Amino acid sequence: MSQHAVNSDALNDLESDVVDAVSVEEPWKLLEEFSDLNRVSGSAEEQQAADYITQRLDEFGVSYDRHEPELYISQPHEADITVLNKSFEPGPLKTVSFAASTTVSGPVEYVGSAGGDLLEDNDDPHEPYHDVGDLTGTIALTAAGSLSVRATNVLADKGAIGVIAIHKHDREPHNGIATPIWGGAPRYDERDKIPDVPIINVNNPDGERLREWAESPEGLDLEMSTDLTTDWMECPIVVADIEADTETDEFVLLHGHYDSWYVGVTDNATGDAGLLETARVFESIADQLERNLRIAWWPGHSTGRYAGSTWYADEFALDIEENCVAQVNMDSPGSKDATEYTDMSCWCPEAHDLVGGAIDDVTGAPYGENFPFRAGDYSFDNLGVTGLFMLSSNIPPEEREKRGFHGVGGCGGNSDAWHVSTDTLDKAGKEELARDIRVYAVSLLRILNADILPFDHARNVRAITDAVKEYDKTAGESFDFSPTLEELETLETELTKFQQAARDGSIPSSQSNEIITRLSRILTRINLVQDGQFEQDPAVGRDPVPRLAPAKKFPILTGDDERFMQVQLTREQNAVIKELRRARSLLPENVSA
């Protein structure tokens, strides 16, 4: 019986053995090693980190491949602001990956916050900065903080020659990236989407001072300079293989990034440590696994917009599409004082019971379901792979508020660690890291050894239905989504029958699992993406069922714009209905309505 699980009676013998086998000793060695390495992609210290990972895998007897692709990444170096009509000595200044490397000067115009269309706020139907006029020849100062790449593009389209973003952090602004191109390297026909203006992030006190001057009668004139290297750089990708005793092509992909801003202990050295510990433990039980486990360490996450995982998704697309039953992202586990799984971790709807059960049985901690936003290394969405996690446990919101932390996208919610120089070893917790690794391990085992894959696609359809109902309500008389809702209702009924028949053994398990995986390829794509299966959606905020989400704009559309949107959604609805019918066609005839 496991000594490390809250509800040990709920674990089978193998799960108990794995939970007890997880130790913090090996993970902490990696953290100590990585805590001295600035693992910027394309750097010698990133190579050192890859060397450490492969050396430890060799020690464990784990087989692996080390790929050395050239990725298109952008290393930010220096940023400078010189105020031309005031005396200004700024604190830390940072440019962002894929900003233009140049110097510009001009008057500053404060443009407020972006409004809608940020990653964290998709409720405003307007485009960001919809109320901002012509910015030709000016430098835009925005309070958007970690402004979305779409917002940057809007400011540039309005004529801004540079952008300065005011961050909420009082000491130093967070590092970031400006390109909307998932994977860093654009398609030839998307190369013009790389930003062509310099961007500088400033801390909150400096930003407020600049804002005060910009809004004063005298105004503000300044010169801003940025220095970056944007180029193709060789970056190692390490992929370990834990082969099951059963001969099978099916696998689960467990993955996380090992590059970082600064030493990035909780983003994402803790995840790298968790991947390594999982490889060690699962190699020792490989003969008891029914499916293969593939574990990958990615470069290019921070400076290449998930370039490493995107390269892998492109190079191994057909293998992933045919054989990957789930992808599991390990990012920011083990943050000190992270005790819940409530507002940062996310997963696809069909995996909710699986993930929730693992959290319950191992930790008993609170958890909450969050829609998988377009971020992390979810580079497998377009392929249609069910995803678990993306971020891990979090510091409780009330504790974050007490400490004065503002909202961030990692490090357990510790804004004094995320994408700043202070993400150091003291930000990680040994107990928290071991606990999080055990949650991942149990989740993995329950997929790897499941007779019937534990994904509830009837629940998936209900989540899609809820989103479409909201769009239907918002559209009102402007558009009718009832054809889609009727198809969803029929599909949910048939899926419920299918899943019961699969559990009862009325359908051979091999057939059931093939259907479940094929359903993921359709329903995950409906719920998460809008572009083609072998493409990558841009790295901008997304809503559920993004092909139908433009319906949210109906409240602000009139005349021709409203009718153009009706044309668009008629076509998109046809495409969605066709896919839903294709999902129904996968089900055995005896469960069809």
XYZ file of C-alpha atoms in Angstrom:
593
model
C 0.000 0.000 0.000
C 1.396 3.383 -0.986
C 2.716 5.597 1.782
C 2.603 8.635 -0.491
C -1.039 8.774 -1.563
C -4.001 10.234 0.268
C -6.373 7.568 -1.019
C -4.034 4.621 -1.333
C -6.948 2.162 -1.453
C -7.887 3.614 -4.834
C -4.505 2.700 -6.321
C -3.767 -0.701 -7.795
C -0.563 -2.480 -6.864
C 1.467 -1.129 -9.771
C 0.262 2.433 -9.172
C 1.226 2.110 -5.502
C 4.664 0.826 -6.423
C 5.240 3.691 -8.848
C 4.011 6.342 -6.406
C 6.370 4.992 -3.749
C 9.256 4.717 -6.207
C 9.099 8.426 -7.032
C 11.811 10.192 -5.085
C 12.893 13.822 -4.976
C 16.588 12.876 -4.827
C 17.206 12.572 -8.577
C 14.954 15.528 -9.504
C 16.693 17.780 -7.007
C 20.100 16.939 -8.478
C 18.851 18.207 -11.812
C 17.498 21.383 -10.214
C 20.847 22.068 -8.587
C 22.599 21.511 -11.917
C 20.170 23.660 -13.902
C 20.059 26.424 -11.268
C 23.423 27.611 -12.597
C 22.561 27.346 -16.302
C 20.961 30.159 -18.307
C 19.354 27.804 -20.802
C 18.511 30.219 -23.609
C 17.924 28.261 -26.789
C 20.872 28.281 -29.130
C 23.342 28.781 -26.274
C 26.194 26.657 -24.942
C 24.398 26.346 -21.582
C 21.347 24.853 -23.284
C 23.702 22.273 -24.805
C 25.078 21.566 -21.315
C 21.553 20.955 -20.071
C 20.855 18.513 -22.917
C 24.140 16.752 -22.136
C 23.105 16.357 -18.491
C 19.746 14.863 -19.452
C 21.289 12.337 -21.844
C 24.010 11.402 -19.348
C 21.403 10.593 -16.716
C 19.312 8.617 -19.207
C 22.424 6.604 -20.022
C 22.856 5.918 -16.292
C 19.262 4.698 -16.072
C 19.579 2.513 -19.160
C 16.826 4.442 -20.956
C 17.068 4.491 -24.739
C 16.685 7.866 -26.428
C 17.200 9.835 -29.609
C 18.954 13.170 -29.645
C 17.917 15.321 -32.578
C 19.845 18.458 -33.553
C 17.463 20.539 -35.682
C 18.076 24.131 -36.659
C 15.195 26.146 -35.209
C 14.227 29.708 -36.048
C 14.540 31.516 -32.743
C 15.038 35.036 -31.479
C 17.408 35.854 -28.632
C 16.723 39.270 -27.045
C 19.837 41.052 -25.776
C 19.573 44.719 -24.850
C 16.937 47.440 -24.707
C 17.341 51.137 -24.020
C 15.065 54.156 -23.645
C 16.354 57.729 -23.789
C 13.780 60.373 -22.937
C 14.526 63.440 -25.063
C 12.658 66.087 -23.097
C 12.906 64.756 -19.525
C 15.490 63.227 -17.190
C 14.855 59.475 -17.015
C 16.916 56.680 -15.495
C 14.884 53.512 -15.978
C 15.055 50.277 -14.088
C 15.483 47.000 -15.984
C 14.332 47.189 -19.604
C 13.646 44.168 -21.790
C 12.926 43.685 -25.431
C 11.033 40.564 -26.492
C 11.783 37.731 -28.877
C 10.964 38.493 -32.521
C 10.681 42.233 -31.963
C 12.522 44.324 -34.542
C 16.173 45.004 -33.695
C 16.476 48.711 -34.385
C 16.369 52.287 -33.053
C 13.417 54.665 -33.495
C 12.465 58.018 -31.990
C 9.287 60.022 -31.810
C 6.458 61.293 -29.625
C 4.775 58.888 -27.238
C 1.039 58.285 -27.194
C -0.570 56.415 -24.326
C -3.119 53.976 -25.780
C -4.522 52.370 -22.622
C -4.966 48.629 -22.384
C -5.727 46.372 -25.305
C -9.344 45.697 -24.397
C -10.470 42.372 -25.861
C -8.540 39.609 -27.532
C -5.830 39.096 -24.961
C -5.001 35.542 -24.013
C -6.589 36.036 -20.616
C -9.679 37.951 -21.742
C -11.689 36.996 -24.811
C -15.031 38.425 -23.721
C -14.832 41.787 -25.502
C -16.103 41.392 -29.082
C -14.070 44.375 -30.245
C -10.603 44.181 -31.715
C -7.840 45.341 -29.343
C -7.352 49.110 -29.404
C -10.522 49.535 -31.460
C -10.971 53.006 -29.960
C -7.424 54.167 -30.758
C -6.979 56.374 -33.815
C -4.082 56.941 -36.175
C -0.663 56.408 -34.559
C 1.493 57.240 -37.545
C 5.009 58.192 -36.467
C 4.375 57.705 -32.744
C 5.585 55.281 -30.110
C 2.635 53.521 -28.481
C 2.724 53.188 -24.684
C 0.302 50.522 -23.496
C -0.860 49.269 -20.115
C -1.569 45.853 -21.566
C 1.410 44.371 -19.720
C 2.192 41.073 -21.430
C 0.341 42.361 -24.445
C -0.953 39.872 -26.962
C 0.808 39.531 -30.275
C -2.428 40.440 -32.048
C -2.570 43.680 -30.068
C 1.004 44.480 -31.134
C 0.058 43.952 -34.758
C -2.943 46.278 -34.403
C -0.760 49.062 -33.012
C 1.728 48.632 -35.844
C -1.096 48.622 -38.400
C -2.290 51.934 -36.963
C 1.131 53.384 -37.722
C 3.055 52.997 -34.442
C 6.811 52.873 -35.040
C 7.486 51.259 -31.666
C 5.671 49.794 -28.651
C 6.423 50.123 -24.936
C 4.441 47.836 -22.605
C 3.934 48.620 -18.921
C 4.164 45.472 -16.820
C 2.615 44.934 -13.414
C 5.892 43.839 -11.808
C 7.415 46.604 -9.696
C 11.035 45.416 -9.950
C 11.512 44.087 -13.464
C 9.249 43.428 -16.434
C 8.664 39.883 -17.531
C 10.414 38.407 -20.543
C 8.221 37.499 -23.498
C 7.807 36.925 -27.206
C 6.073 38.941 -29.912
C 5.455 36.647 -32.864
C 2.032 35.085 -33.471
C 3.680 32.348 -35.529
C 3.491 29.059 -33.674
C 6.904 27.396 -33.880
C 8.845 30.557 -34.674
C 9.559 29.754 -38.316
C 6.735 30.956 -40.560
C 5.412 29.328 -43.662
C 6.626 31.215 -46.715
C 3.207 32.803 -47.138
C 3.133 33.915 -43.469
C 6.560 35.523 -43.239
C 5.073 39.020 -43.161
C 3.422 38.239 -39.795
C 6.718 38.588 -37.932
C 6.578 41.963 -36.122
C 8.510 44.800 -37.751
C 8.524 47.268 -34.830
C 10.762 47.419 -31.736
C 9.100 46.463 -28.458
C 10.319 47.212 -24.935
C 8.818 46.072 -21.630
C 9.161 48.349 -18.611
C 8.350 47.803 -14.952
C 5.284 49.354 -13.393
C 6.844 52.418 -11.713
C 8.753 53.372 -14.871
C 5.696 52.796 -17.008
C 3.484 54.966 -14.840
C 6.058 57.760 -14.994
C 6.184 57.546 -18.777
C 2.393 57.544 -18.901
C 2.184 60.671 -16.719
C 4.606 62.483 -19.002
C 2.902 61.275 -22.188
C -0.469 62.564 -20.968
C 0.894 65.910 -19.776
C 0.459 69.099 -21.860
C 4.170 69.045 -22.676
C 4.022 65.496 -23.981
C 6.841 62.965 -24.184
C 9.474 62.353 -26.829
C 11.912 59.477 -26.593
C 14.300 57.225 -28.443
C 14.053 53.457 -28.028
C 16.662 50.915 -29.099
C 16.472 47.133 -29.209
C 19.139 44.533 -29.918
C 18.248 40.942 -30.812
C 19.630 37.998 -32.749
C 16.951 36.273 -34.816
C 18.273 33.374 -36.852
C 18.383 29.614 -37.393
C 20.186 27.956 -34.479
C 20.985 24.362 -33.652
C 19.032 23.255 -30.581
C 19.038 19.705 -29.162
C 15.799 17.758 -28.729
C 15.979 14.694 -26.479
C 13.290 12.008 -26.825
C 13.392 8.945 -24.562
C 11.483 5.734 -25.267
C 10.074 3.432 -22.605
C 8.935 0.427 -24.591
C 6.070 -1.692 -23.296
C 6.337 -5.433 -22.914
C 3.389 -5.752 -25.292
C 4.172 -5.254 -28.971
C 2.284 -2.085 -29.869
C 2.670 1.131 -31.837
C 0.457 3.089 -29.437
C 2.203 5.584 -27.185
C 1.648 8.443 -24.775
C 3.834 11.524 -25.275
C 5.000 13.127 -22.016
C 6.891 16.345 -22.648
C 8.114 19.718 -21.429
C 10.597 22.436 -22.342
C 14.109 22.616 -20.923
C 15.099 26.023 -22.266
C 14.442 28.955 -19.977
C 14.546 32.639 -19.260
C 17.543 33.005 -16.931
C 17.935 29.808 -14.877
C 14.157 29.237 -14.864
C 13.963 26.790 -11.960
C 10.163 26.563 -11.770
C 9.784 27.324 -15.474
C 10.773 24.724 -16.318
C 13.677 22.981 -14.574
C 11.178 21.387 -12.193
C 9.352 19.954 -15.197
C 12.628 18.684 -16.656
C 13.365 17.026 -13.345
C 9.910 15.466 -13.337
C 10.407 14.099 -16.847
C 13.728 12.576 -15.850
C 12.322 10.996 -12.697
C 9.393 9.606 -14.678
C 11.852 8.067 -17.162
C 13.823 6.481 -14.322
C 10.796 5.006 -12.594
C 8.924 3.851 -15.692
C 11.993 2.197 -17.222
C 12.031 -0.061 -14.147
C 8.436 -1.198 -14.810
C 8.515 -1.241 -18.618
C 7.739 -4.953 -18.651
C 4.417 -4.177 -16.937
C 3.253 -1.558 -19.438
C 0.691 -2.149 -22.181
C 1.542 0.932 -24.242
C 4.778 2.776 -24.959
C 5.798 5.948 -23.174
C 7.708 8.623 -25.085
C 9.324 11.409 -23.029
C 10.579 14.561 -24.724
C 12.562 17.617 -23.641
C 11.997 20.613 -25.938
C 14.148 23.648 -26.722
C 12.831 26.832 -28.298
C 9.807 27.213 -26.023
C 10.632 30.703 -24.803
C 12.521 32.251 -27.727
C 10.926 30.260 -30.552
C 7.230 30.125 -29.641
C 7.382 26.360 -28.946
C 9.811 25.757 -31.808
C 11.116 22.415 -30.507
C 7.758 20.723 -30.018
C 6.545 22.223 -33.301
C 9.524 20.768 -35.158
C 8.733 17.385 -33.655
C 5.029 17.687 -34.492
C 5.970 18.433 -38.109
C 8.685 15.805 -38.504
C 6.722 12.991 -36.849
C 3.220 14.151 -37.732
C 2.001 10.913 -39.289
C 3.340 8.736 -36.480
C 1.703 11.014 -33.902
C -1.576 11.189 -35.805
C -1.743 7.417 -36.193
C -0.395 6.184 -32.845
C -0.322 8.841 -30.106
C -3.256 8.260 -27.758
C -2.540 11.311 -25.553
C -0.030 14.094 -24.970
C 0.831 15.159 -21.422
C 2.585 18.490 -20.811
C 4.777 18.896 -17.726
C 5.354 22.597 -17.145
C 5.929 24.400 -13.819
C 5.311 21.550 -11.372
C 6.783 21.685 -7.880
C 6.528 25.410 -7.198
C 7.003 26.098 -3.504
C 3.712 26.497 -1.623
C 1.640 25.290 -4.598
C -1.057 23.201 -2.938
C -3.991 23.209 -5.384
C -4.754 22.351 -9.023
C -7.478 24.935 -9.384
C -6.733 27.770 -11.762
C -3.592 27.022 -13.782
C -3.603 23.388 -14.884
C -5.844 22.498 -17.808
C -6.831 19.517 -19.892
C -9.163 18.451 -22.683
C -12.747 17.800 -21.507
C -12.636 14.060 -22.210
C -9.697 13.678 -19.784
C -11.401 15.374 -16.827
C -12.331 12.265 -14.859
C -8.909 10.733 -15.459
C -6.984 13.791 -14.237
C -9.372 14.561 -11.405
C -9.233 10.966 -10.198
C -5.427 10.998 -10.143
C -5.331 14.281 -8.226
C -7.936 12.981 -5.775
C -6.223 9.662 -5.165
C -2.668 10.976 -4.840
C -3.191 14.335 -3.127
C -6.796 14.984 -2.115
C -6.146 18.596 -3.149
C -8.751 20.864 -4.747
C -8.742 20.980 -8.534
C -10.614 22.780 -11.257
C -11.099 22.350 -14.961
C -9.682 25.032 -17.240
C -10.021 25.259 -21.006
C -6.644 24.604 -22.697
C -5.573 28.025 -23.897
C -3.387 28.362 -26.976
C -0.050 28.292 -25.188
C 2.394 25.922 -23.550
C 3.778 23.227 -25.821
C 0.318 22.204 -27.028
C 1.808 21.815 -30.505
C -0.299 18.705 -31.114
C -3.755 20.324 -31.052
C -4.067 20.551 -34.812
C -3.212 16.877 -35.103
C -6.165 16.197 -32.791
C -4.404 14.616 -29.806
C -6.100 14.591 -26.398
C -4.098 16.797 -24.027
C -3.556 16.557 -20.266
C -2.168 19.304 -18.096
C -0.194 22.365 -19.225
C 1.036 23.912 -16.045
C 0.562 22.032 -12.816
C -0.242 22.887 -9.205
C -0.694 26.472 -8.080
C -0.328 28.631 -5.011
C -3.913 29.231 -3.787
C -5.376 32.485 -5.182
C -5.994 33.921 -1.720
C -2.342 33.340 -0.813
C -1.176 34.935 -4.052
C -3.346 37.957 -3.275
C -1.905 38.155 0.236
C 1.609 38.189 -1.214
C 0.722 40.823 -3.784
C 1.272 38.553 -6.769
C -0.330 39.628 -10.029
C -1.600 37.076 -12.527
C 0.999 35.187 -14.562
C 1.049 32.062 -16.703
C 3.372 29.715 -14.845
C 5.567 29.069 -11.788
C 2.514 28.066 -9.771
C 1.290 31.659 -9.960
C 4.423 33.131 -8.393
C 4.786 36.397 -10.304
C 8.109 37.027 -8.587
C 9.469 34.017 -10.478
C 7.677 33.812 -13.833
C 9.898 34.998 -16.700
C 12.122 37.073 -14.407
C 15.634 36.731 -12.989
C 14.431 35.570 -9.562
C 13.099 32.165 -10.710
C 15.807 30.525 -8.635
C 16.173 27.354 -6.587
C 14.376 28.806 -3.576
C 11.161 29.009 -5.628
C 10.908 25.187 -5.829
C 9.638 22.853 -3.118
C 10.770 19.269 -2.601
C 7.457 17.972 -1.260
C 5.490 19.839 -3.924
C 7.674 18.469 -6.721
C 7.467 14.852 -5.570
C 3.692 15.154 -5.157
C 3.211 16.609 -8.640
C 5.377 13.940 -10.257
C 3.248 11.283 -8.574
C 0.074 12.850 -9.968
C 1.562 12.713 -13.447
C 2.751 9.147 -12.912
C -0.669 7.849 -11.888
C -2.353 9.716 -14.750
C 0.128 8.155 -17.177
C -0.318 4.647 -15.828
C -4.082 4.887 -16.154
C -3.661 5.593 -19.858
C -0.751 3.270 -20.566
C -2.404 0.229 -18.992
C -6.060 0.947 -19.660
C -7.983 -1.868 -21.287
C -10.295 0.842 -22.654
C -8.758 4.290 -23.063
C -10.128 6.479 -20.233
C -11.426 9.351 -22.361
C -15.066 10.376 -22.060
C -15.985 11.810 -25.448
C -19.630 12.173 -24.487
C -18.373 14.701 -21.948
C -16.236 16.242 -24.678
C -19.351 16.736 -26.792
C -21.194 18.285 -23.844
C -18.386 20.832 -23.453
C -18.583 21.667 -27.150
C -22.365 21.934 -26.853
C -22.080 24.393 -23.971
C -19.817 26.635 -26.055
C -22.106 26.529 -29.098
C -25.136 27.338 -26.930
C -23.344 30.468 -25.721
C -22.600 31.492 -29.294
C -26.209 30.825 -30.256
C -27.407 32.990 -27.375
C -25.008 35.800 -28.292
C -25.947 35.671 -31.982
C -29.656 35.938 -31.204
C -31.646 36.574 -34.360
C -28.474 37.114 -36.385
C -27.628 33.430 -36.725
C -29.125 30.030 -35.970
C -26.819 27.362 -34.546
C -29.628 24.843 -33.990
C -28.384 22.538 -36.802
C -25.068 22.165 -34.973
C -26.770 21.707 -31.609
C -29.029 18.988 -33.023
C -26.034 17.115 -34.407
C -24.250 17.411 -31.081
C -27.255 16.078 -29.174
C -27.477 13.038 -31.440
C -23.743 12.408 -31.227
C -23.736 12.630 -27.418
C -26.549 10.076 -27.197
C -24.730 7.649 -29.462
C -21.390 8.192 -27.724
C -22.961 7.418 -24.359
C -24.230 4.110 -25.751
C -20.873 3.346 -27.355
C -18.909 4.048 -24.188
C -21.201 1.817 -22.149
C -20.868 -0.975 -24.711
C -17.083 -0.573 -24.681
C -16.970 -0.828 -20.881
C -19.285 -3.832 -20.914
C -17.008 -5.648 -23.337
C -19.692 -5.766 -26.036
C -17.135 -4.305 -28.428
C -13.585 -5.683 -28.669
C -11.190 -3.432 -26.770
C -8.917 -2.955 -29.780
C -11.863 -1.695 -31.819
C -13.067 0.556 -28.996
C -9.645 2.101 -28.527
C -9.222 2.772 -32.223
C -12.606 4.526 -32.247
C -11.738 6.568 -29.138
C -8.492 7.744 -30.712
C -10.184 8.604 -34.017
C -12.837 10.528 -32.081
C -10.059 12.552 -30.457
C -8.725 13.474 -33.878
C -12.121 14.960 -34.771
C -13.477 16.372 -31.507
C -10.201 17.837 -30.222
C -9.869 19.696 -33.489
C -13.450 20.976 -33.323
C -12.961 22.146 -29.741
C -9.468 23.645 -30.004
C -8.422 24.577 -33.546
C -9.554 26.179 -36.770
C -6.709 25.543 -39.225
C -5.775 22.311 -41.000
C -4.700 19.104 -39.313
C -1.085 19.438 -40.424
C -0.883 23.183 -39.823
C -0.482 25.228 -36.653
C -3.047 27.736 -35.412
C -1.453 31.082 -34.477
C -0.384 31.782 -30.920
C -3.247 34.092 -30.061
C -6.125 33.853 -27.627
C -8.763 31.304 -28.551
C -12.252 30.355 -27.487
C -13.781 26.863 -27.504
C -14.909 25.786 -30.975
C -12.908 28.606 -32.574
C -14.459 28.139 -36.015
C -17.796 29.277 -34.590
C -16.440 31.751 -32.011
C -16.656 34.790 -34.356
C -20.370 34.750 -33.446
C -19.303 36.694 -30.358
C -18.904 39.743 -32.600
C -22.571 39.928 -33.604
C -23.447 42.474 -30.863
C -21.191 45.048 -32.531
C -21.956 44.204 -36.180
C -24.486 45.949 -38.402
C -25.313 46.204 -42.068
C -22.973 44.481 -44.480
C -20.612 43.414 -41.674
C -23.379 41.429 -40.030
C -24.296 39.753 -43.318
C -20.667 38.978 -44.146
C -20.381 37.262 -40.760
C -23.514 35.244 -41.539
C -21.872 34.030 -44.751
C -18.734 33.077 -42.865
C -20.566 31.197 -40.125
C -22.829 29.379 -42.565
C -19.748 27.880 -44.163
C -18.069 27.160 -40.845
C -21.224 25.528 -39.473
C -21.399 23.278 -42.526
C -17.812 22.206 -41.936
C -18.411 21.519 -38.220
C -21.578 19.514 -38.910
C -19.729 17.446 -41.500
C -17.058 16.627 -38.929
C -19.663 15.707 -36.305
C -21.291 13.339 -38.785
C -17.882 11.858 -39.519
C -17.499 11.208 -35.791
C -20.870 9.432 -35.753
C -19.805 7.287 -38.692
C -16.974 5.848 -36.600
C -19.404 4.287 -34.128
C -20.599 0.678 -34.521
C -24.047 0.336 -36.067
C -25.523 -1.217 -32.950
C -25.055 2.051 -30.989
C -26.254 4.397 -33.737
C -29.580 6.146 -33.325
